[in-house]
Tab-separated table of C-alpha atoms in Angstrom:
chain	number	residue	atom	x	y	z
A	10	UNK	CA	-35.667	-99.174	-120.466
A	11	UNK	CA	-33.408	-102.148	-121.724
A	12	UNK	CA	-32.647	-102.073	-124.946
A	13	UNK	CA	-34.620	-106.107	-126.283
A	14	UNK	CA	-31.558	-106.365	-128.787
A	15	UNK	CA	-28.769	-106.364	-126.270
A	16	UNK	CA	-28.663	-109.838	-123.691
A	17	UNK	CA	-29.022	-108.400	-119.937
A	18	UNK	CA	-25.300	-109.517	-118.843
A	19	UNK	CA	-27.039	-109.551	-114.678
A	20	UNK	CA	-29.005	-113.172	-114.423
A	21	UNK	CA	-32.295	-112.210	-111.968
A	22	UNK	CA	-34.174	-114.572	-109.990
A	23	UNK	CA	-36.789	-114.629	-113.271
A	24	UNK	CA	-36.423	-115.450	-117.261
A	25	UNK	CA	-38.835	-113.987	-119.400
A	26	UNK	CA	-39.745	-115.879	-122.865
A	27	UNK	CA	-39.105	-113.550	-125.386
A	28	UNK	CA	-41.751	-115.398	-127.189
A	29	UNK	CA	-43.694	-113.354	-124.848
A	30	UNK	CA	-43.234	-109.960	-125.808
A	31	UNK	CA	-44.813	-109.282	-129.143
A	32	UNK	CA	-48.411	-111.105	-127.822
A	33	UNK	CA	-48.647	-108.246	-124.933
A	34	UNK	CA	-51.925	-105.776	-124.726
A	35	UNK	CA	-50.404	-102.641	-125.097
A	36	UNK	CA	-51.951	-100.431	-122.056
A	37	UNK	CA	-53.382	-96.985	-122.221
A	38	UNK	CA	-54.417	-94.865	-119.491
A	39	UNK	CA	-55.373	-91.164	-118.254
A	40	UNK	CA	-55.077	-91.658	-114.864
A	41	UNK	CA	-56.508	-94.385	-111.800
A	42	UNK	CA	-60.241	-94.298	-111.709
A	43	UNK	CA	-60.297	-95.702	-108.492
A	44	UNK	CA	-58.818	-98.673	-106.566
A	45	UNK	CA	-58.926	-101.139	-103.357
A	46	UNK	CA	-58.136	-104.681	-101.950
A	47	UNK	CA	-59.339	-107.986	-101.864
A	48	UNK	CA	-58.642	-111.016	-100.074
A	49	UNK	CA	-54.468	-110.134	-99.915
A	50	UNK	CA	-55.061	-108.756	-104.008
A	51	UNK	CA	-54.669	-105.546	-104.532
A	52	UNK	CA	-56.961	-103.595	-106.946
A	53	UNK	CA	-56.763	-100.631	-109.747
A	54	UNK	CA	-59.070	-99.676	-112.416
A	55	UNK	CA	-57.395	-98.360	-115.006
A	56	UNK	CA	-59.308	-95.915	-117.083
A	57	UNK	CA	-59.423	-93.464	-120.451
A	58	UNK	CA	-60.742	-90.028	-122.040
A	59	UNK	CA	-62.469	-90.077	-124.892
A	60	UNK	CA	-63.501	-86.929	-126.618
A	61	UNK	CA	-66.842	-87.148	-128.329
A	62	UNK	CA	-68.581	-84.883	-130.456
A	63	UNK	CA	-71.797	-83.557	-129.223
A	64	UNK	CA	-72.734	-81.262	-132.233
A	65	UNK	CA	-70.178	-77.862	-132.137
A	66	UNK	CA	-69.431	-79.305	-128.546
A	67	UNK	CA	-67.096	-81.698	-126.711
A	68	UNK	CA	-68.250	-84.223	-124.441
A	69	UNK	CA	-65.209	-86.377	-122.248
A	70	UNK	CA	-66.270	-90.397	-121.981
A	71	UNK	CA	-64.327	-91.423	-118.890
A	72	UNK	CA	-63.585	-95.427	-119.933
A	73	UNK	CA	-62.604	-98.767	-118.241
A	74	UNK	CA	-59.063	-99.556	-120.300
A	75	UNK	CA	-57.662	-102.591	-117.763
A	76	UNK	CA	-58.270	-103.945	-114.364
A	77	UNK	CA	-55.308	-104.166	-112.389
A	78	UNK	CA	-55.002	-107.425	-110.332
A	79	UNK	CA	-51.821	-108.257	-108.475
A	80	UNK	CA	-49.881	-108.842	-105.295
A	81	UNK	CA	-49.448	-106.916	-102.452
A	82	UNK	CA	-45.502	-107.853	-103.751
A	83	UNK	CA	-46.468	-106.776	-107.352
A	84	UNK	CA	-47.728	-103.956	-106.607
A	85	UNK	CA	-43.765	-102.407	-104.623
A	86	UNK	CA	-42.704	-104.481	-107.686
A	87	UNK	CA	-44.791	-102.112	-109.653
A	88	UNK	CA	-44.621	-99.083	-107.636
A	89	UNK	CA	-41.263	-99.399	-107.982
A	90	UNK	CA	-40.624	-99.516	-111.798
A	91	UNK	CA	-42.960	-96.679	-112.292
A	92	UNK	CA	-41.389	-94.268	-110.064
A	93	UNK	CA	-37.865	-95.414	-111.063
A	94	UNK	CA	-38.851	-93.872	-114.954
A	95	UNK	CA	-40.111	-91.040	-113.104
A	96	UNK	CA	-36.830	-90.765	-112.456
A	97	UNK	CA	-35.480	-90.581	-115.734
A	98	UNK	CA	-37.829	-88.226	-117.390
A	99	UNK	CA	-37.527	-86.068	-114.508
A	100	UNK	CA	-33.390	-86.130	-115.288
A	101	UNK	CA	-33.848	-86.214	-118.696
A	102	UNK	CA	-36.134	-83.107	-118.373
A	103	UNK	CA	-33.311	-80.966	-116.641
A	104	UNK	CA	-30.667	-81.782	-119.251
A	105	UNK	CA	-29.437	-78.404	-120.873
A	106	UNK	CA	-31.241	-77.823	-124.603
A	107	UNK	CA	-28.629	-77.085	-126.960
A	108	UNK	CA	-29.513	-73.866	-129.069
A	109	UNK	CA	-29.921	-74.348	-133.105
A	110	UNK	CA	-27.802	-72.047	-134.822
A	111	UNK	CA	-29.309	-69.744	-136.615
A	112	UNK	CA	-29.205	-70.025	-140.471
A	113	UNK	CA	-27.687	-67.323	-142.269
A	114	UNK	CA	-27.585	-66.349	-146.183
């Protein structure tokens, strides 16, 4: 992820206003409950699990957290961003871990 404090030297075709960053919602989801397309727009419903206590047990309710709508070009850009983020995650998982030295008294 790019450092928001460091301006980018590569100028892309779109400049994102810095004033919009703190107003954008954070959307959490556990999965995509369904998807499709209509009139050229990609449609994806995002959902999250809620744990609801029922006596001594727990019930899982699934609730919609977002209705994602975008053009095909935007969907391809999102897929590319997700692929790159997953590749970064996978690369971080493969880095060797350092052993913590034991402290002797």
